[in-house]
Short mmCIF file of C-alpha atoms in Angstrom, two decimals:
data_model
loop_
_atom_site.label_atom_id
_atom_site.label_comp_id
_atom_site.label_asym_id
_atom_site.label_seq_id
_atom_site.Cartn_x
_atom_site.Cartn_y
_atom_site.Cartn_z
CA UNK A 217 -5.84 -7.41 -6.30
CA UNK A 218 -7.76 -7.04 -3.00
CA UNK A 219 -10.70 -9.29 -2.49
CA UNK A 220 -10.26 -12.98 -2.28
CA UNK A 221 -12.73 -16.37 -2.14
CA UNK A 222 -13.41 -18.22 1.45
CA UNK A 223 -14.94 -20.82 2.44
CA UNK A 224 -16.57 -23.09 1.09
CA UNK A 225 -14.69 -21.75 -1.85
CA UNK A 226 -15.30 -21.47 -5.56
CA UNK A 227 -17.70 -22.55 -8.12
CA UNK A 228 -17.41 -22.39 -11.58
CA UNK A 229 -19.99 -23.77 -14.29
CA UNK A 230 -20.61 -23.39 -18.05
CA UNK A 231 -22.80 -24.73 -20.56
CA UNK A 232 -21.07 -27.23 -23.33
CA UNK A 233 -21.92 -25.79 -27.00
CA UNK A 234 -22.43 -29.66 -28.26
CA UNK A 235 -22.80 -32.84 -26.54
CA UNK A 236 -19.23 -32.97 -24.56
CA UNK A 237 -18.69 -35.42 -21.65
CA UNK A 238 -15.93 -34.93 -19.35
CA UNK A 239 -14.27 -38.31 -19.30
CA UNK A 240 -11.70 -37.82 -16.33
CA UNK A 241 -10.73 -34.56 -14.03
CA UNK A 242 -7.73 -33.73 -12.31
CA UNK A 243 -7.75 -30.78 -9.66
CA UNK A 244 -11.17 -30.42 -9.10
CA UNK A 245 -14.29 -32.28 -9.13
CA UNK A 246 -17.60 -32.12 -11.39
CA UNK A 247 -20.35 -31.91 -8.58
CA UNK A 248 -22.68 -33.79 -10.58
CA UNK A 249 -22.25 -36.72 -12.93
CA UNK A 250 -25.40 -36.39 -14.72
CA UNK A 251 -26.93 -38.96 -16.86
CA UNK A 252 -24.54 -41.38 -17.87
CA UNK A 253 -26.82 -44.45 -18.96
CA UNK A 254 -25.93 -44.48 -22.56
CA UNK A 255 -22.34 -44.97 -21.42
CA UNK A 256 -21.26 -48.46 -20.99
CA UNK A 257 -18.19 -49.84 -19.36
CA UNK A 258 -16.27 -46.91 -19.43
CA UNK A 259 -18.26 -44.41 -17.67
CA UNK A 260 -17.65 -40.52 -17.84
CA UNK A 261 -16.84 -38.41 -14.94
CA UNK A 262 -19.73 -36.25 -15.89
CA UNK A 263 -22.41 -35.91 -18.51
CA UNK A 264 -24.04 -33.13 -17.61
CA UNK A 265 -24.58 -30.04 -20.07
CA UNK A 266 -23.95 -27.51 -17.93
CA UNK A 267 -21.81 -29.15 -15.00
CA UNK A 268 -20.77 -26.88 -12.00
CA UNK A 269 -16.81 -27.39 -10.95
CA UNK A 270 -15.65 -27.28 -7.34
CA UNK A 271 -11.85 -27.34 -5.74
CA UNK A 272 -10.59 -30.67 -4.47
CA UNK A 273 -10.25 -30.47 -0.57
CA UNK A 274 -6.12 -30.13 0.36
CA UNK A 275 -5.82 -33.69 1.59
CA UNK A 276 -7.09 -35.24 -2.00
CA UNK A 277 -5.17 -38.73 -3.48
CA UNK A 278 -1.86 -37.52 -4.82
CA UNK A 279 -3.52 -39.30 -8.32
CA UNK A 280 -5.94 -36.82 -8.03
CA UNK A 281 -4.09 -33.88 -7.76
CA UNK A 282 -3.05 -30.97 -10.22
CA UNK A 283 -0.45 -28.02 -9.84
CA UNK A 284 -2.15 -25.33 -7.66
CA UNK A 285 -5.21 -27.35 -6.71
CA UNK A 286 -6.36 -29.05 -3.69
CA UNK A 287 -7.29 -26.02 -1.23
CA UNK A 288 -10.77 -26.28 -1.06
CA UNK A 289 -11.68 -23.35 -3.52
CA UNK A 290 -9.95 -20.68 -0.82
CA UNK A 291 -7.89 -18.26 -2.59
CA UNK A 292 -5.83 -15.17 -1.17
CA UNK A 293 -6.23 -12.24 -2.92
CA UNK A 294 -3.35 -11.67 -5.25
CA UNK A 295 -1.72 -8.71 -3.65
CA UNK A 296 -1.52 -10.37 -0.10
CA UNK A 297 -0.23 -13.68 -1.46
CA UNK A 298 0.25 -14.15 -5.21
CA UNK A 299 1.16 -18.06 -4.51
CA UNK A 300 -1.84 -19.00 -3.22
CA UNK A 301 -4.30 -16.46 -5.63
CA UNK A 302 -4.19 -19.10 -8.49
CA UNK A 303 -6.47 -22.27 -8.80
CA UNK A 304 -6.03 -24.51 -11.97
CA UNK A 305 -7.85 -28.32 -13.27
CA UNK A 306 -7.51 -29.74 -15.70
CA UNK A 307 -10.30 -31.84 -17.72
CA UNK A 308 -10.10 -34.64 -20.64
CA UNK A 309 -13.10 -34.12 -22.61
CA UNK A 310 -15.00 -36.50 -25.13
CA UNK A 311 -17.45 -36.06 -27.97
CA UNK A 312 -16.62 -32.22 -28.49
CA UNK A 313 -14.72 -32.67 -31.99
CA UNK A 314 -11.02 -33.59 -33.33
CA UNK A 315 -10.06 -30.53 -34.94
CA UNK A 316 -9.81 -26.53 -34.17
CA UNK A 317 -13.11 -26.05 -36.99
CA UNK A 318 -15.28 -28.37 -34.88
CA UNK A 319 -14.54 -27.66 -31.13
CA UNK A 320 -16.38 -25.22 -29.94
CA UNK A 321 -15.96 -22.95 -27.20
CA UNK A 322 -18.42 -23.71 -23.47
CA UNK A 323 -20.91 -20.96 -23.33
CA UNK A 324 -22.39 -19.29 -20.13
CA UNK A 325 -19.59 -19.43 -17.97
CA UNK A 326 -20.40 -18.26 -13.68
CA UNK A 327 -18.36 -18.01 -11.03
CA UNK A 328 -19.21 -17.93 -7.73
CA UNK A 329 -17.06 -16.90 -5.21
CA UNK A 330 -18.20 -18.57 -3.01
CA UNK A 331 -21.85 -16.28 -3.03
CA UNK A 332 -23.19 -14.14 -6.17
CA UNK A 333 -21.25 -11.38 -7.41
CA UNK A 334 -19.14 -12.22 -10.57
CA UNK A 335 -20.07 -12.16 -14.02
CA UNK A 336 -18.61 -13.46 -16.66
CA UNK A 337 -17.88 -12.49 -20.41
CA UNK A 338 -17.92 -14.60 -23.44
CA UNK A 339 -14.86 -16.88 -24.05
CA UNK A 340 -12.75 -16.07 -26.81
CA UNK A 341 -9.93 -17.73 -28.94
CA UNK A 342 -6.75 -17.49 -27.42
CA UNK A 343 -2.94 -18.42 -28.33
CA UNK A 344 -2.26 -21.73 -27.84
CA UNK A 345 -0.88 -22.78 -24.44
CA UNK A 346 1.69 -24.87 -23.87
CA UNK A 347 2.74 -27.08 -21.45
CA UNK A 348 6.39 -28.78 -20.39
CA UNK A 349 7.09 -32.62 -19.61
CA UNK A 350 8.54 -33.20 -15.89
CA UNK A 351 11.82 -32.83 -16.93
CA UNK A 352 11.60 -30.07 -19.28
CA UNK A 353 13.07 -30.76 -22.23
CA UNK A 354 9.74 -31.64 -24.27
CA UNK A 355 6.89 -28.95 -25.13
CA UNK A 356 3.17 -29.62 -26.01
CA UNK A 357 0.70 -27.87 -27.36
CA UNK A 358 -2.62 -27.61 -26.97
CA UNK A 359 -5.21 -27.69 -29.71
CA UNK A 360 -6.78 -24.54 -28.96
CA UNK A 361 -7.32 -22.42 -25.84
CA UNK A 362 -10.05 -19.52 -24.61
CA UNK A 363 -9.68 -17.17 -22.05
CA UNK A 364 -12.57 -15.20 -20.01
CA UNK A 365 -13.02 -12.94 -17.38
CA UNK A 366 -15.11 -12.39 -14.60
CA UNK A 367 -15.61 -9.01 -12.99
CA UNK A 368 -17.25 -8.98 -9.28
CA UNK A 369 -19.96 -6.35 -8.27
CA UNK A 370 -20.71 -5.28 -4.99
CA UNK A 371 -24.51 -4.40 -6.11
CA UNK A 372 -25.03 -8.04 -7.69
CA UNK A 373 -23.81 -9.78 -4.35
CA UNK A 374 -25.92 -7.97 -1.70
CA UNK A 375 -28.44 -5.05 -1.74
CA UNK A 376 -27.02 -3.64 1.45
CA UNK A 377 -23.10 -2.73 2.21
CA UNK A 378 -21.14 -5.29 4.58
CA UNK A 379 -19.52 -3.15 6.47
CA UNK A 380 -19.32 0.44 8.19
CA UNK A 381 -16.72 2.92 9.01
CA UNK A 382 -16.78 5.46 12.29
CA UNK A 383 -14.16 7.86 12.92
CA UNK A 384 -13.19 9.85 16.21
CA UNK A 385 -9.95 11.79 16.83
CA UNK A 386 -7.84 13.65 19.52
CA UNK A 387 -8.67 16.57 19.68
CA UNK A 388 -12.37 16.42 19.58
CA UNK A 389 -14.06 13.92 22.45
CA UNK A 390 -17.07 13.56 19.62
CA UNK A 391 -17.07 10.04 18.14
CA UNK A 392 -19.21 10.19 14.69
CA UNK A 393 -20.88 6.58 14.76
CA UNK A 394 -21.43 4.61 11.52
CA UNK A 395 -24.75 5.90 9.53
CA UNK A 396 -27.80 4.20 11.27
CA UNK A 397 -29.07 1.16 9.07
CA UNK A 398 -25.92 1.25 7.29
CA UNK A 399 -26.17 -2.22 6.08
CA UNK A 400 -29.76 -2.78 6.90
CA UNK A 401 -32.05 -2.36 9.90
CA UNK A 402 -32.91 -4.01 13.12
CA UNK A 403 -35.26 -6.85 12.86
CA UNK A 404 -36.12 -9.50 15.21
CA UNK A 405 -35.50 -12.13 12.98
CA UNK A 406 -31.96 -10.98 11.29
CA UNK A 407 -29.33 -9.76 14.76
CA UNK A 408 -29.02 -11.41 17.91
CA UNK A 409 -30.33 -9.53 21.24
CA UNK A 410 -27.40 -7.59 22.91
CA UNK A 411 -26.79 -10.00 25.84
CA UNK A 412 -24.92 -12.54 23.43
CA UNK A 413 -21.96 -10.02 23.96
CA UNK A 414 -21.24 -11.34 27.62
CA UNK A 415 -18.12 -13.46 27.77
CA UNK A 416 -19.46 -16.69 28.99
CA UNK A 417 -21.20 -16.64 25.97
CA UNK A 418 -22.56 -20.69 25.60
CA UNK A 419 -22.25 -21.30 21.80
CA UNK A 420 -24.82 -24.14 22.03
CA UNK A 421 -27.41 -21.67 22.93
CA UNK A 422 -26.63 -19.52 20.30
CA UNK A 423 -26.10 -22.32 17.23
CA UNK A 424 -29.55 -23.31 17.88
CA UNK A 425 -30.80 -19.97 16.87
CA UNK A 426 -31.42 -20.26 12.73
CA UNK A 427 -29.65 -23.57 12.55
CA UNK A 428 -25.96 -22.68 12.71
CA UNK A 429 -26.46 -19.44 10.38
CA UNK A 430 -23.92 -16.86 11.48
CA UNK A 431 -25.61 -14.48 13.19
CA UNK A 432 -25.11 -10.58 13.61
CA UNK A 433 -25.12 -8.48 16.85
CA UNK A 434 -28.35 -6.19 17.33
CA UNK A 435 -26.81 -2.52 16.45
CA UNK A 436 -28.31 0.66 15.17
CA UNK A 437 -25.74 -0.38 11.72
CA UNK A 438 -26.79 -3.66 11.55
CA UNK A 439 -23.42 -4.22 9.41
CA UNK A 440 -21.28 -7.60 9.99
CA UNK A 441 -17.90 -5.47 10.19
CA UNK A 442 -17.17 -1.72 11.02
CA UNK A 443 -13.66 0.29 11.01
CA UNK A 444 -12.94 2.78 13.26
CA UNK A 445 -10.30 5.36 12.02
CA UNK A 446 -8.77 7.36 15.38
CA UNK A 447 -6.50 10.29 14.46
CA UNK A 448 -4.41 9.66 17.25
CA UNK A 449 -2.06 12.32 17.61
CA UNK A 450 -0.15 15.05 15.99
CA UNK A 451 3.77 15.45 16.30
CA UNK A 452 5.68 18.14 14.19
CA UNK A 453 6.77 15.71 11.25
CA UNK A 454 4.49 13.42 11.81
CA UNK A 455 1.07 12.29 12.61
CA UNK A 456 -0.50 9.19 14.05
CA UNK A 457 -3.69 6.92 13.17
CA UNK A 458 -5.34 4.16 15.13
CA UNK A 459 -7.63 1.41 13.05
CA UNK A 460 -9.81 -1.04 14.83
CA UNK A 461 -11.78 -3.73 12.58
CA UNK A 462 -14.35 -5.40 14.64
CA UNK A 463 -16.75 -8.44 13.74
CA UNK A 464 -20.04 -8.19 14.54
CA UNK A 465 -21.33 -11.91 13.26
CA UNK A 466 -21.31 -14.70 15.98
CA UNK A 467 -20.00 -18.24 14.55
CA UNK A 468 -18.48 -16.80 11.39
CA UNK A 469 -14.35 -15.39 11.43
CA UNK A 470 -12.72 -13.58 8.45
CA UNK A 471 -9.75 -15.68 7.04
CA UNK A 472 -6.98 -14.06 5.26
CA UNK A 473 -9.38 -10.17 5.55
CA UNK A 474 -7.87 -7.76 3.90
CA UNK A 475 -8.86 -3.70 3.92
CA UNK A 476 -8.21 -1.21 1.64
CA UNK A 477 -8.35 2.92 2.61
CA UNK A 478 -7.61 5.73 -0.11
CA UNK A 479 -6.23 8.79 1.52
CA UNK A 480 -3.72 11.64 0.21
CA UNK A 481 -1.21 10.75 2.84
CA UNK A 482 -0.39 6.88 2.53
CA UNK A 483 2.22 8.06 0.00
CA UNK A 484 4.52 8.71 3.09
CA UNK A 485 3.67 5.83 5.37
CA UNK A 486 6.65 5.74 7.90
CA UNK A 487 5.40 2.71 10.17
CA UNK A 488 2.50 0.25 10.24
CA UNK A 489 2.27 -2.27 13.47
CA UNK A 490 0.80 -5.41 13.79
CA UNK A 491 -0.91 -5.45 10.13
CA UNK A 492 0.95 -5.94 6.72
CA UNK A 493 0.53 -3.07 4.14
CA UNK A 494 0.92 -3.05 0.72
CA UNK A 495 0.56 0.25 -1.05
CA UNK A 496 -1.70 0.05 -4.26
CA UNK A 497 -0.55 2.47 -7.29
CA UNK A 498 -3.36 2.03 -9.28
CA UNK A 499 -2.18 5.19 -11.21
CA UNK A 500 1.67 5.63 -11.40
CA UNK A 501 0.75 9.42 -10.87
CA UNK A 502 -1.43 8.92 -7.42
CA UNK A 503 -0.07 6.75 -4.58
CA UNK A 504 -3.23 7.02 -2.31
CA UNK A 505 -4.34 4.07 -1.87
CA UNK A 506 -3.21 0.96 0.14
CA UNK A 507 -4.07 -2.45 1.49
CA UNK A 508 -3.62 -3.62 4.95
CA UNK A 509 -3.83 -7.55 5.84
CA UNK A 510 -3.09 -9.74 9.02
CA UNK A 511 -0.29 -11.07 9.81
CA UNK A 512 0.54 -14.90 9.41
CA UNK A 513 -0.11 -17.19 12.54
CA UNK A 514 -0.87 -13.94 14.64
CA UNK A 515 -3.92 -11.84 13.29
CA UNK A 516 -5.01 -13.07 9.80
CA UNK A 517 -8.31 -14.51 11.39
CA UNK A 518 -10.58 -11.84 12.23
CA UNK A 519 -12.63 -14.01 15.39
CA UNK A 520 -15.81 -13.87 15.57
CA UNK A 521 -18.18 -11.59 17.75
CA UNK A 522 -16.89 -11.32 21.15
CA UNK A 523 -14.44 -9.28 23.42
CA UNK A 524 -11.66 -10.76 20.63
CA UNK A 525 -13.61 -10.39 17.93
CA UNK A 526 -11.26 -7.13 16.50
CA UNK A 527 -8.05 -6.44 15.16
CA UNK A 528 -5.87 -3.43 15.99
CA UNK A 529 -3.45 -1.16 14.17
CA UNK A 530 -1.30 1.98 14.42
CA UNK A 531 0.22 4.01 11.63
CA UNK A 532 2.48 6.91 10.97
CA UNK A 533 2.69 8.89 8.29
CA UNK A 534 4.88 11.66 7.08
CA UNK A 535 3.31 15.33 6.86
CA UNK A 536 3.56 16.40 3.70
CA UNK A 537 3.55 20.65 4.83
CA UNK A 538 1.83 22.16 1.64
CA UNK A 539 -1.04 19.63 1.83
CA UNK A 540 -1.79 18.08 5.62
CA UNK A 541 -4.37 19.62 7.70
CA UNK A 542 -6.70 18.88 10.66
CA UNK A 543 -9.45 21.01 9.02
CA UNK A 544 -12.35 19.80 6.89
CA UNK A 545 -11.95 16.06 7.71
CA UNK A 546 -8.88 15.76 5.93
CA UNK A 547 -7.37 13.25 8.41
CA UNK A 548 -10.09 10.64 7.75
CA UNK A 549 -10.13 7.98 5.01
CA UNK A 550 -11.80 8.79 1.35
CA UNK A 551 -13.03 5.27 0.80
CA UNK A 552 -12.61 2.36 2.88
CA UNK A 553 -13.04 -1.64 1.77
CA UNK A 554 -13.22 -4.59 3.44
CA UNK A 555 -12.48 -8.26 2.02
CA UNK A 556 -13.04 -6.21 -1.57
CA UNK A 557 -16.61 -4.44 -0.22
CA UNK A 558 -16.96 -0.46 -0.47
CA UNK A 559 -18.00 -0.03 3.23
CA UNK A 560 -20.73 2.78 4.29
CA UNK A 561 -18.62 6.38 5.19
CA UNK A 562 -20.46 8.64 7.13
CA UNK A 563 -21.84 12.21 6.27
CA UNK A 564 -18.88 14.96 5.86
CA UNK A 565 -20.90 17.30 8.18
CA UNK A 566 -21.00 14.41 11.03
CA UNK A 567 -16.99 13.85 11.30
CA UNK A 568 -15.14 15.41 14.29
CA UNK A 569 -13.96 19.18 13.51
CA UNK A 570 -11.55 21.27 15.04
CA UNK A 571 -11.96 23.00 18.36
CA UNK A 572 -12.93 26.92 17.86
CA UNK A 573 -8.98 27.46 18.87
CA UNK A 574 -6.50 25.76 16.74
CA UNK A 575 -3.92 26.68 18.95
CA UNK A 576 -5.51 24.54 21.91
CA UNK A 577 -4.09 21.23 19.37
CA UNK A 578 -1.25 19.89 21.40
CA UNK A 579 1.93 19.08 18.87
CA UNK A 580 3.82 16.40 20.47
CA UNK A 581 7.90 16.18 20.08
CA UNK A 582 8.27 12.58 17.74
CA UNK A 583 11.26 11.62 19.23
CA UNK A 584 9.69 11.92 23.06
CA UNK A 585 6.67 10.01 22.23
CA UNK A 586 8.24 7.23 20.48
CA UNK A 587 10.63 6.81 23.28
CA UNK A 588 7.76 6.58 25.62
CA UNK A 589 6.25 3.61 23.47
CA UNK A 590 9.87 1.53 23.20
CA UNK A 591 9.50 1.58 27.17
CA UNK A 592 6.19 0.75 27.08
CA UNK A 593 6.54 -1.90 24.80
#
C-alpha cells in the first residue's frame, strides 16, 4: 500500500521445473540469453534455467511494448498512485508441455525491488485468466495460470533502520535528537566529513569519493533520512504539527517518497499543506494511521543532501476532548515509516514534557491565528 520500487527498478527471476525456453518477450526483457547453441535458425530469447526479468526502459519500440510496461521497473506504491503500481510481460514459452498435466509451474521465484527484501511463496494453480481481442468482442483463455506473492522485510533488506525520527514542541525549548547510531555508527569509510554541507558544494569532488556511491553526511545517527515531528501550537479546537523530512545522502534523491505515521488523532485531520495524505484504515474500527506523499511537479523528489535537501509540512487536527493531551508524549507519532521502512523512535523518557505549570501553555484563538497565516501567505 505504502512502499514502492525505484530506480533501477525491479527484478524478478525463477527457476523453470523442465527444460522451457522463452522464445519471444513482450514488456520486459530476459537479462541473459543463456546457451542457445542447440538452437538453430530460430533462436530463443533466452535459454537460461533460471533467467532473471527486468522492465523495458519507457522509450522501448512500440513492437516491443505491453500494457503497463515500459517504465524502467519504477513503480508507485499503490495507495499514492494505483495507475502506475502495476507492471505486467508477457512471455511465449517453448518446450514446457501442450497440456494442463504436463506444464508445470517455475519454481523459486525472487523479487528484488530493486535491493533484497522480498520473498516469495510457492506458485499455485489459479483460475484461468482471460484476455479480450482489441475490439472486445472475442475472449481467450489461457491454458492455465499461477499466482504468488511476495512479502518484503525490513530485517532481510538491511541490518540497520534507514531512517530516524526527532521530535521537539512548543512549549518545551528541549529538542529530543534521534537515538545515537540509530542506523549505524560513524566510520571513516561509510559518511562524508561535515564540510560537504557548505553550499558551493563541487559535486566532482565529492563523486570521486567511492566511485559515485551515494554517500551519507557524518552525524551522531548515521541514518540516510530523519523526521522531525514539531507540535507546533495549541488552539482551543484545534492543534497544530510541523513535519520536516530531510536527506542526509549526497548524489542520491527520493522519487515518489512516501511516509507513513500512526497516531490516535489523524482520525480528525482538518488540513494538510504542501504534502498529499491519504488516511490508511487498516482496521475499519481504528483510523490511526495515514500516509503522506509529495506533491506532483512540486515536492515528490526528496533532493539530495544540501540546504534543499528537505521537505516541509503543516497539519491540523481536530481535538478530540475525552482523549487529547499534552502529557506523556501523547502529541508525538506511535510509529513512523519512510518509503515502507519502520524508522528508529526515540526513548519515551527522552521526548519533550510539559512545563511544571500547565497553565503557563498558551491556547491560541483558531480563528486569529489562521487569519494571521492568510496574510502571511
Amino acid at each position: 500500500m505504502y512502499r514502492h520500487i525505484t530506480s533501477p527498478g525491479w527484478t524478478l527471476g525463477w527457476t523453470w521445473a523442465k527444460k522451457e525456453v522463452i522464445w519471444s518477450m513482450v514488456g520486459a526483457q530476459a537479462i541473459e540469453q543463456g546457451d542457445c547453441s542447440k538452437f538453430k535458425g530460430n533462436i530463443p530469447h533466452s535459454c537460461k534455467k533460471s533467467p532473471a526479468i527486468v522492465d523495458l526502459l519507457p522509450r522501448a519500440p512500440l513492437n516491443e511494448q505491453f500494457s503497463d510496461c515500459c517504465k524502467g521497473g519504477v513503480l508507485a506504491s499503490l495507495g499514492q498512485d494505483p495507475l502506475a503500481a502495476a507492471s505486467a510481460f508477457q512471455l511465449s514459452v517453448g518446450l514446457s508441455g501442450t497440456s494442463n498435466r504436463t506444464v508445470k509451474p517455475p519454481n523459486y521465484f525472487y523479487l528484488l525491488g530493486p535491493g533484497p527484501g522480498y520473498t516469495c511463496g510457492a506458485a499455485t494453480i489459479a483460475p484461468p485468466s482471460v484476455s479480450y481481442s482489441p475490439d472486445g468482442r472475442r475472449r481467450t483463455q489461457a491454458m492455465m495460470s499461477w499466482t504468488l506473492t511476495c512479502t518484503y522485510s525490513q530485517l532481510l533488506a538491511s541490518k540497520n533502520p534507514t531512517c530516524c525520527v526527532s521530535l521537539s514542541s512548543f512549549y518545551n525549548p528541549k529538542i529530543t535528537p534521534c537515538p545515537s547510531c540509530a542506523c549505524g555508527c560513524q566510520d571513516p569509510n561509510n559518511c562524508a566529513a561535515n564540510y560537504f554541507k557548505i553550499s558551493n558544494v563541487v559535486k566532482s569532488d565529492i563523486a570521486a569519493w567511492k566511485g559515485n556511491a551515494p554517500i551519507v553526511q557524518c552525524t551522531e545517527h548515521m541514518c540516510p533520512i530523519r523526521v522531525h515531528w514539531h507540535v507546533k501550537a495549541n488552539y482551543k479546537e484545534y492543534w497544530r504539527v510541523k513535519i520536516t523530512i530531510t536527506n542526509f545522502k549526497y548524489l542520491m534523491n527520493f522519487t515518489l517518497w512516501t511516509l507513513v505515521v500512526q497516531h490516535p488523532n489523524l482520525n480528525n485531520i482538518t488540513k494538510v499543506y504542501r504534502f498529499g495524505y491519504k488516511p490508511l484504515n487498516q482496521y475499519q474500527s481504528t483510523n490511526d494511521t495515514g500516509m503522506f506523499y509529495g506533491i506532483k511537479y512540486y515536492n515528490e523528489q526528496l533532493i539530495e543532501a544540501g540546504p534543499n535537501g528537505n521537505v516541509q509540512t503543516e497539519m491540523i487536527l481536530k481535538k478530540d476532548k475525552t482523549t487529547f493531551t499534552l502529557n506523556q508524549g501523547w502529541a508525538f507519532p506511535l510509529k513512523v515509516y519512510f518509503n515502507g521502512d519502520e524508522c528508529m523512535m526515540p526513548l519515551p523518557d527522552s521526548y519533550p514534557s510539559l512545563p511544571n505549570s500547565a497553565s503557563s501553555i498558551p491556547i491560541l484563538p483558531f480563528t486569529l491565528a489562521t487569519l494571521f497565516l492568510v496574510l502571511m501567505l
